[in-house]
Amino acid sequence: MGSFYGLREDDVIAAHYRGPFIAYYMRGADLSRLVGQALGKATGYAQGRALGFTGPVERHILPWVAGDLGTSLGVAVGAALGLQYEGSERVAVVTFGDGTSNRGDFHEAVNLAAVWKLPVVFVCQHNQYSISLHASQVLAGGSVAARAAGYGIPGLAVDGNDVLAVQGAVGAAVGRARGGEGPSLIEALTYRLGGHWAADPGGYRREAELQEWRARDPIPRLEGALRAAGEVDQGAVERLWEGARAEVAAAVSAAQAAPEPDVAALGLDEALAR
Amino acid sequence: MSRLTYVEALVAGIRDEMRRDPDVFFMGQDVGPMGGAMGGAMGLYQEFGPRRVRDTPISESAMVGAAVGAALVGKRPIVEISFGEFLPTCMNQIVLQAANLHYMTAGVASVPLVLRTRIGDGPYRGHPQCYEAWFAHVPGLRVVMPSTPQDAKGMMVAAIRDPNPVLFFEHMFLYHAVRDDVPEGDYTTPLDRAFVRREGRDVTVAATGWMVHRALSVAEGLAGEGIEVEVVDLAALAPLDRATLTESVKKTARLVVAHEAWKVGGFGAEVASEVAETCFYDLDAPIVRVGAPQAPVPVSKPLRDLFLPNEGDVLAAVRRVLAA
Ligand SMILES: Cc1ncc(C[n+]2csc(CCOP(=O)(O)OP(=O)(O)O)c2C)c(N)n1
Ligand SMILES: [Mg+2]
């Protein structure tokens, strides 16, 4: 959320497949259509054709259409190229996982963005795992942010469970990109509290580690920070939660009631644009 | 004999060879303690440990490159690309390195590696792409796609022992869906043979993967009408067992080719061309191909079901060649 807050409406975003709906929602996507998409319903933005991770393209969202990790970085760099080419001040922000930073695609994308000084911000959602593998087993050097140095661009590590810290870091990098100073790489350290997939048997993480990270849940932390700053009081927080719960519940029931895609959505003659 | 599922048979093949040959090792993502995607490496880490069962970063091109290099210095690596959808990420290493090395070194170098991957519509619907035809097009690669537990093990063992790069396509639907008697000891299934799974004199259905099972079920149904369908399992795509195929067509004079991959440019095109070239005058009807339509594979189940070729399509194709 911190990665996408405060952007211009016409900045291009490419969200990691983990948690993209919040980014799309902030862009004005219809929550029930997003849920519908996760359920494969006809009302989803891809009408059931793509994985549930995509969003409304017309809102300057780069669509997620393939299962392979890493290619979205190159596409985001390409969007930044297009924006630089047209001489606009728009930027692209792309988020991705720590595991994905081991793909060659990551390195090629960052290098290209750096040599061409493209207006793109790379934000690594470093949750320390790629499925069952801890970063210490697969991520040489231990730091994604440090990889920026090799490409001569700023690399910054932030507490990814501190929404305001993430927003501050990304905001500064976006400012640089908008000002023509080129790309930055931000590593936001976080944790995946759930399984990699719904039925993930787990077993590769210690319970103590889970406990430790549960205590650092970014949502109560943001709530605490806002309260301490006197921005909200207990009543306001409760009303926000109630509103959010009601909105999500309504979106879920609307999505559940939505029709399944049928032959009309199949579009067998739509592989090529006309 | 033991009763094994397709995936258990695959793992048994890898395990037996790792026990037999210390040069065999296995690498892939989450193949260690987790036991691999869909249980495809279950128990191997526990038996062989981290030196021989290696968890890798998400670095497909380097993984396949590492397998090629290790094979060049005399090891027998098995590298797993979790899903066939990711094969494009390591295409250079497969097509430019692995495939070329033996021929281009005047036969001096060889690359005894197995690249295993999962394809097809499966229980959880992810990564269904069937790209096997791309690899059958490239000389220097073996391409196999077993359809039974017995062949899953026998071909895995043969692939590990083979001196060539073998692309080993495992169908996700079959993983847990078929269970069969699998011999326990040392045996291999040839990597260059097609298998007649059911004999018949009226029409040949040449199929791969899950389609073999669908063809068998169609054949069973049509037997009640007195129609005898011969089902040929094209377990080896490259090199293709052209003799078994043409022998069958010469007997039945009618051919249907069925696979889950896209029909246009799919492997069925090669099968149909082979038959057209070598036994055109034996045919009593035009060849019919069954494959997926020319669009990306949709994800949502209702769309997927409309999209993918199924038993009904095989049946319709058989009736069409019989009516012609
Ligand atoms: C090229 C490629 N290889 C492997 C996979 C299988 N896969 C899906 S998610 C995942 C883990 C990704 O880890 P990370 O990038 O850290 O993202 P996270 O899931 O932790 O958010 C893997 C290996 C894939 N989708 N694409
Ligand atoms: Mg991760």
Short mmCIF file of C-alpha atoms in Angstrom, two decimals, chain B residues 18-278:
data_model
loop_
_atom_site.label_atom_id
_atom_site.label_comp_id
_atom_site.label_asym_id
_atom_site.label_seq_id
_atom_site.Cartn_x
_atom_site.Cartn_y
_atom_site.Cartn_z
CA MET B 18 19.98 -42.06 -7.33
CA ARG B 19 20.56 -45.18 -5.26
CA ARG B 20 22.26 -46.92 -8.15
CA ASP B 21 24.42 -44.12 -9.52
CA PRO B 22 26.17 -41.61 -7.26
CA ASP B 23 26.61 -39.22 -10.19
CA VAL B 24 22.86 -38.65 -10.37
CA PHE B 25 21.64 -35.59 -8.51
CA PHE B 26 18.49 -33.54 -8.58
CA MET B 27 17.84 -29.80 -8.43
CA GLY B 28 14.82 -27.54 -8.56
CA GLN B 29 12.73 -25.09 -6.62
CA ASP B 30 11.27 -26.40 -3.36
CA VAL B 31 12.40 -29.95 -4.14
CA GLY B 32 14.11 -30.29 -0.74
CA PRO B 33 12.28 -30.66 2.56
CA MET B 34 9.04 -29.49 0.94
CA GLY B 35 9.04 -32.45 -1.44
CA GLY B 36 8.55 -30.58 -4.72
CA ALA B 37 5.59 -29.06 -6.49
CA MET B 38 2.58 -31.39 -6.24
CA GLY B 39 4.67 -33.90 -4.28
CA GLY B 40 6.91 -34.51 -7.28
CA ALA B 41 10.05 -34.97 -5.17
CA MET B 42 8.52 -36.50 -2.08
CA GLY B 43 11.02 -38.21 0.21
CA LEU B 44 14.10 -37.63 -1.96
CA TYR B 45 15.69 -34.99 0.25
CA GLN B 46 15.08 -37.10 3.34
CA GLU B 47 16.90 -40.02 1.73
CA PHE B 48 19.69 -38.29 -0.18
CA GLY B 49 20.26 -35.01 1.66
CA PRO B 50 21.12 -31.52 0.45
CA ARG B 51 24.19 -32.42 -1.62
CA ARG B 52 22.18 -34.55 -4.03
CA VAL B 53 18.74 -32.94 -3.72
CA ARG B 54 19.35 -29.24 -4.18
CA ASP B 55 16.94 -26.39 -3.68
CA THR B 56 17.56 -23.63 -6.18
CA PRO B 57 16.76 -19.93 -6.44
CA ILE B 58 14.15 -18.81 -8.98
CA SER B 59 16.81 -18.73 -11.69
CA GLU B 60 15.63 -21.09 -14.39
CA SER B 61 18.20 -20.23 -17.02
CA ALA B 62 21.06 -20.70 -14.57
CA MET B 63 19.49 -23.94 -13.32
CA VAL B 64 19.41 -25.49 -16.77
CA GLY B 65 22.81 -24.04 -17.59
CA ALA B 66 24.12 -25.64 -14.40
CA ALA B 67 22.66 -28.97 -15.46
CA VAL B 68 24.30 -28.68 -18.89
CA GLY B 69 27.66 -27.82 -17.37
CA ALA B 70 27.51 -30.55 -14.75
CA ALA B 71 26.58 -33.04 -17.47
CA LEU B 72 29.57 -31.92 -19.53
CA VAL B 73 31.89 -32.81 -16.66
CA GLY B 74 30.39 -36.25 -16.30
CA LYS B 75 27.56 -35.88 -13.81
CA ARG B 76 23.97 -36.96 -14.42
CA PRO B 77 21.82 -34.03 -13.32
CA ILE B 78 18.07 -34.01 -13.19
CA VAL B 79 16.80 -30.45 -13.26
CA GLU B 80 13.21 -29.63 -12.53
CA ILE B 81 11.40 -26.64 -14.00
CA SER B 82 8.35 -26.60 -11.77
CA PHE B 83 5.91 -25.99 -14.60
CA GLY B 84 6.14 -26.07 -18.38
CA GLU B 85 4.91 -22.50 -18.47
CA PHE B 86 8.40 -21.46 -17.35
CA LEU B 87 10.30 -23.25 -20.12
CA PRO B 88 10.61 -20.03 -22.13
CA THR B 89 12.79 -18.68 -19.29
CA CYS B 90 15.48 -21.26 -20.03
CA MET B 91 15.06 -21.71 -23.75
CA ASN B 92 18.62 -20.67 -24.66
CA GLN B 93 20.20 -23.27 -22.44
CA ILE B 94 17.93 -26.01 -23.79
CA VAL B 95 17.86 -25.15 -27.46
CA LEU B 96 21.25 -23.54 -28.05
CA GLN B 97 23.42 -25.38 -25.54
CA ALA B 98 21.99 -28.75 -24.54
CA ALA B 99 20.64 -29.60 -27.98
CA ASN B 100 23.72 -28.57 -29.97
CA LEU B 101 26.60 -29.79 -27.86
CA HIS B 102 26.94 -33.37 -29.01
CA TYR B 103 26.68 -32.69 -32.73
CA MET B 104 28.68 -29.48 -32.74
CA THR B 105 31.62 -31.05 -30.92
CA ALA B 106 31.81 -33.71 -33.60
CA GLY B 107 30.28 -36.20 -31.21
CA VAL B 108 32.87 -35.75 -28.46
CA ALA B 109 30.76 -34.01 -25.82
CA SER B 110 27.51 -35.40 -24.51
CA VAL B 111 24.90 -33.95 -22.20
CA PRO B 112 23.23 -36.65 -20.13
CA LEU B 113 20.64 -34.52 -18.38
CA VAL B 114 16.96 -34.85 -17.64
CA LEU B 115 14.79 -31.78 -17.59
CA ARG B 116 11.49 -32.68 -15.99
CA THR B 117 8.48 -30.38 -15.99
CA ARG B 118 4.72 -30.41 -15.38
CA ILE B 119 2.18 -29.57 -18.02
CA GLY B 120 -1.50 -29.74 -18.82
CA ASP B 121 -4.76 -29.03 -17.13
CA GLY B 122 -4.48 -30.21 -13.57
CA PRO B 123 -6.33 -30.24 -10.30
CA TYR B 124 -5.38 -26.69 -9.45
CA ARG B 125 -5.55 -25.24 -12.96
CA GLY B 126 -2.29 -23.26 -12.85
CA HIS B 127 0.34 -23.29 -15.59
CA PRO B 128 -1.45 -25.54 -18.12
CA GLN B 129 0.67 -24.64 -21.16
CA CYS B 130 1.82 -27.55 -23.33
CA TYR B 131 4.90 -26.39 -25.23
CA GLU B 132 6.29 -29.82 -26.10
CA ALA B 133 6.07 -29.26 -29.86
CA TRP B 134 8.70 -26.50 -29.66
CA PHE B 135 11.25 -28.96 -28.39
CA ALA B 136 10.35 -31.79 -30.75
CA HIS B 137 11.23 -29.32 -33.50
CA VAL B 138 14.83 -29.01 -32.27
CA PRO B 139 17.33 -31.73 -33.22
CA GLY B 140 19.48 -32.99 -30.38
CA LEU B 141 16.77 -33.30 -27.76
CA ARG B 142 14.73 -36.26 -26.70
CA VAL B 143 11.16 -35.36 -25.85
CA VAL B 144 9.00 -37.79 -23.92
CA MET B 145 5.57 -37.70 -22.33
CA PRO B 146 4.61 -40.85 -20.45
CA SER B 147 0.92 -41.50 -19.88
CA THR B 148 0.97 -44.39 -17.42
CA PRO B 149 2.65 -44.98 -14.03
CA GLN B 150 4.61 -47.90 -15.44
CA ASP B 151 6.08 -45.76 -18.21
CA ALA B 152 6.53 -42.81 -15.88
CA LYS B 153 9.04 -44.86 -13.92
CA GLY B 154 10.49 -46.80 -16.83
CA MET B 155 11.02 -43.70 -18.95
CA MET B 156 12.45 -41.74 -16.02
CA VAL B 157 15.04 -44.44 -15.42
CA ALA B 158 15.82 -44.64 -19.13
CA ALA B 159 16.03 -40.86 -19.39
CA ILE B 160 18.53 -40.65 -16.53
CA ARG B 161 20.70 -43.34 -18.14
CA ASP B 162 20.46 -41.85 -21.62
CA PRO B 163 23.48 -39.88 -22.87
CA ASN B 164 21.28 -37.10 -24.29
CA PRO B 165 19.29 -34.20 -22.93
CA VAL B 166 15.79 -35.52 -22.30
CA LEU B 167 12.81 -33.21 -21.92
CA PHE B 168 10.46 -35.09 -19.68
CA PHE B 169 6.88 -33.82 -19.72
CA GLU B 170 4.69 -34.93 -16.82
CA HIS B 171 0.96 -34.40 -17.10
CA MET B 172 -0.50 -32.80 -13.99
CA PHE B 173 -3.91 -34.37 -14.32
CA LEU B 174 -2.36 -37.82 -14.36
CA TYR B 175 -0.22 -37.14 -11.27
CA HIS B 176 -2.68 -38.42 -8.72
CA ALA B 177 -5.47 -39.56 -11.02
CA VAL B 178 -4.03 -42.83 -12.28
CA ARG B 179 -2.72 -45.70 -10.21
CA ASP B 180 -1.34 -48.86 -11.71
CA ASP B 181 0.89 -51.87 -11.19
CA VAL B 182 4.51 -50.79 -11.45
CA PRO B 183 7.37 -53.30 -11.43
CA GLU B 184 9.65 -52.88 -8.47
CA GLY B 185 13.05 -53.80 -9.78
CA ASP B 186 15.27 -52.38 -12.43
CA TYR B 187 13.47 -51.87 -15.75
CA THR B 188 13.37 -49.23 -18.43
CA THR B 189 10.81 -48.13 -20.98
CA PRO B 190 12.36 -47.18 -24.33
CA LEU B 191 12.51 -43.47 -25.09
CA ASP B 192 11.81 -43.90 -28.79
CA ARG B 193 8.74 -46.08 -28.91
CA ALA B 194 5.03 -45.51 -29.37
CA PHE B 195 2.73 -48.01 -27.67
CA VAL B 196 -0.46 -49.56 -28.96
CA ARG B 197 -2.65 -49.31 -25.87
CA ARG B 198 -5.67 -50.92 -27.44
CA GLU B 199 -5.92 -52.77 -30.70
CA GLY B 200 -8.60 -52.09 -33.26
CA ARG B 201 -9.11 -52.30 -37.00
CA ASP B 202 -11.43 -49.39 -37.81
CA VAL B 203 -9.62 -46.21 -36.85
CA THR B 204 -6.33 -45.17 -35.20
CA VAL B 205 -6.30 -42.51 -32.52
CA ALA B 206 -2.73 -41.32 -31.91
CA ALA B 207 -2.61 -39.36 -28.68
CA THR B 208 -0.36 -37.96 -25.95
CA GLY B 209 -0.69 -37.54 -22.18
CA TRP B 210 -4.17 -37.26 -20.78
CA MET B 211 -5.60 -37.60 -24.29
CA VAL B 212 -4.46 -41.23 -24.36
CA HIS B 213 -6.83 -41.96 -21.48
CA ARG B 214 -9.64 -40.08 -23.14
CA ALA B 215 -9.06 -41.96 -26.38
CA LEU B 216 -9.19 -45.25 -24.46
CA SER B 217 -12.46 -44.26 -22.90
CA VAL B 218 -13.90 -43.28 -26.29
CA ALA B 219 -12.69 -46.61 -27.68
CA GLU B 220 -14.41 -48.44 -24.85
CA GLY B 221 -17.67 -46.65 -25.57
CA LEU B 222 -17.51 -47.29 -29.31
CA ALA B 223 -16.76 -50.96 -28.80
CA GLY B 224 -20.40 -51.28 -27.75
CA GLU B 225 -21.37 -50.12 -31.26
CA GLY B 226 -19.04 -52.63 -32.85
CA ILE B 227 -16.48 -49.95 -33.77
CA GLU B 228 -12.90 -50.94 -33.06
CA VAL B 229 -10.61 -48.04 -32.22
CA GLU B 230 -6.87 -48.58 -32.05
CA VAL B 231 -5.24 -46.26 -29.53
CA VAL B 232 -1.57 -45.40 -30.05
CA ASP B 233 0.19 -43.66 -27.18
CA LEU B 234 2.89 -41.43 -28.68
CA ALA B 235 4.92 -41.60 -25.50
CA ALA B 236 8.05 -40.45 -27.34
CA LEU B 237 7.68 -37.33 -29.43
CA ALA B 238 11.30 -36.99 -30.42
CA PRO B 239 12.48 -39.12 -31.91
CA LEU B 240 9.02 -40.27 -32.96
CA ASP B 241 8.33 -43.96 -33.49
CA ARG B 242 7.17 -43.50 -37.06
CA ALA B 243 7.01 -47.25 -37.73
CA THR B 244 4.43 -48.05 -35.05
CA LEU B 245 2.34 -45.11 -36.17
CA THR B 246 2.32 -45.92 -39.86
CA GLU B 247 1.84 -49.63 -39.24
CA SER B 248 -1.31 -48.83 -37.30
CA VAL B 249 -2.63 -46.48 -39.96
CA LYS B 250 -1.93 -49.00 -42.71
CA LYS B 251 -4.16 -51.41 -40.81
CA THR B 252 -7.03 -49.03 -39.97
CA ALA B 253 -6.82 -46.61 -42.92
CA ARG B 254 -8.13 -43.82 -40.70
CA LEU B 255 -6.33 -41.46 -38.34
CA VAL B 256 -7.26 -39.06 -35.58
CA VAL B 257 -4.45 -37.23 -33.74
CA ALA B 258 -5.29 -35.83 -30.31
CA HIS B 259 -3.36 -33.66 -27.90
CA GLU B 260 -4.09 -30.97 -25.35
CA ALA B 261 -1.67 -28.46 -26.88
CA TRP B 262 -2.75 -25.92 -29.46
CA LYS B 263 -3.74 -27.58 -32.71
CA VAL B 264 -1.97 -25.05 -34.97
CA GLY B 265 1.69 -26.01 -35.17
CA GLY B 266 1.14 -28.63 -32.48
CA PHE B 267 2.86 -31.99 -32.50
CA GLY B 268 -0.19 -33.46 -34.21
CA ALA B 269 0.82 -31.56 -37.34
CA GLU B 270 4.03 -33.60 -37.50
CA VAL B 271 2.13 -36.84 -36.94
CA ALA B 272 -0.40 -36.00 -39.64
CA SER B 273 2.34 -34.98 -42.08
CA GLU B 274 4.28 -38.16 -41.49
CA VAL B 275 1.23 -40.27 -42.24
CA ALA B 276 0.29 -38.15 -45.24
CA GLU B 277 3.81 -38.47 -46.62
CA THR B 278 4.31 -42.16 -46.03
#
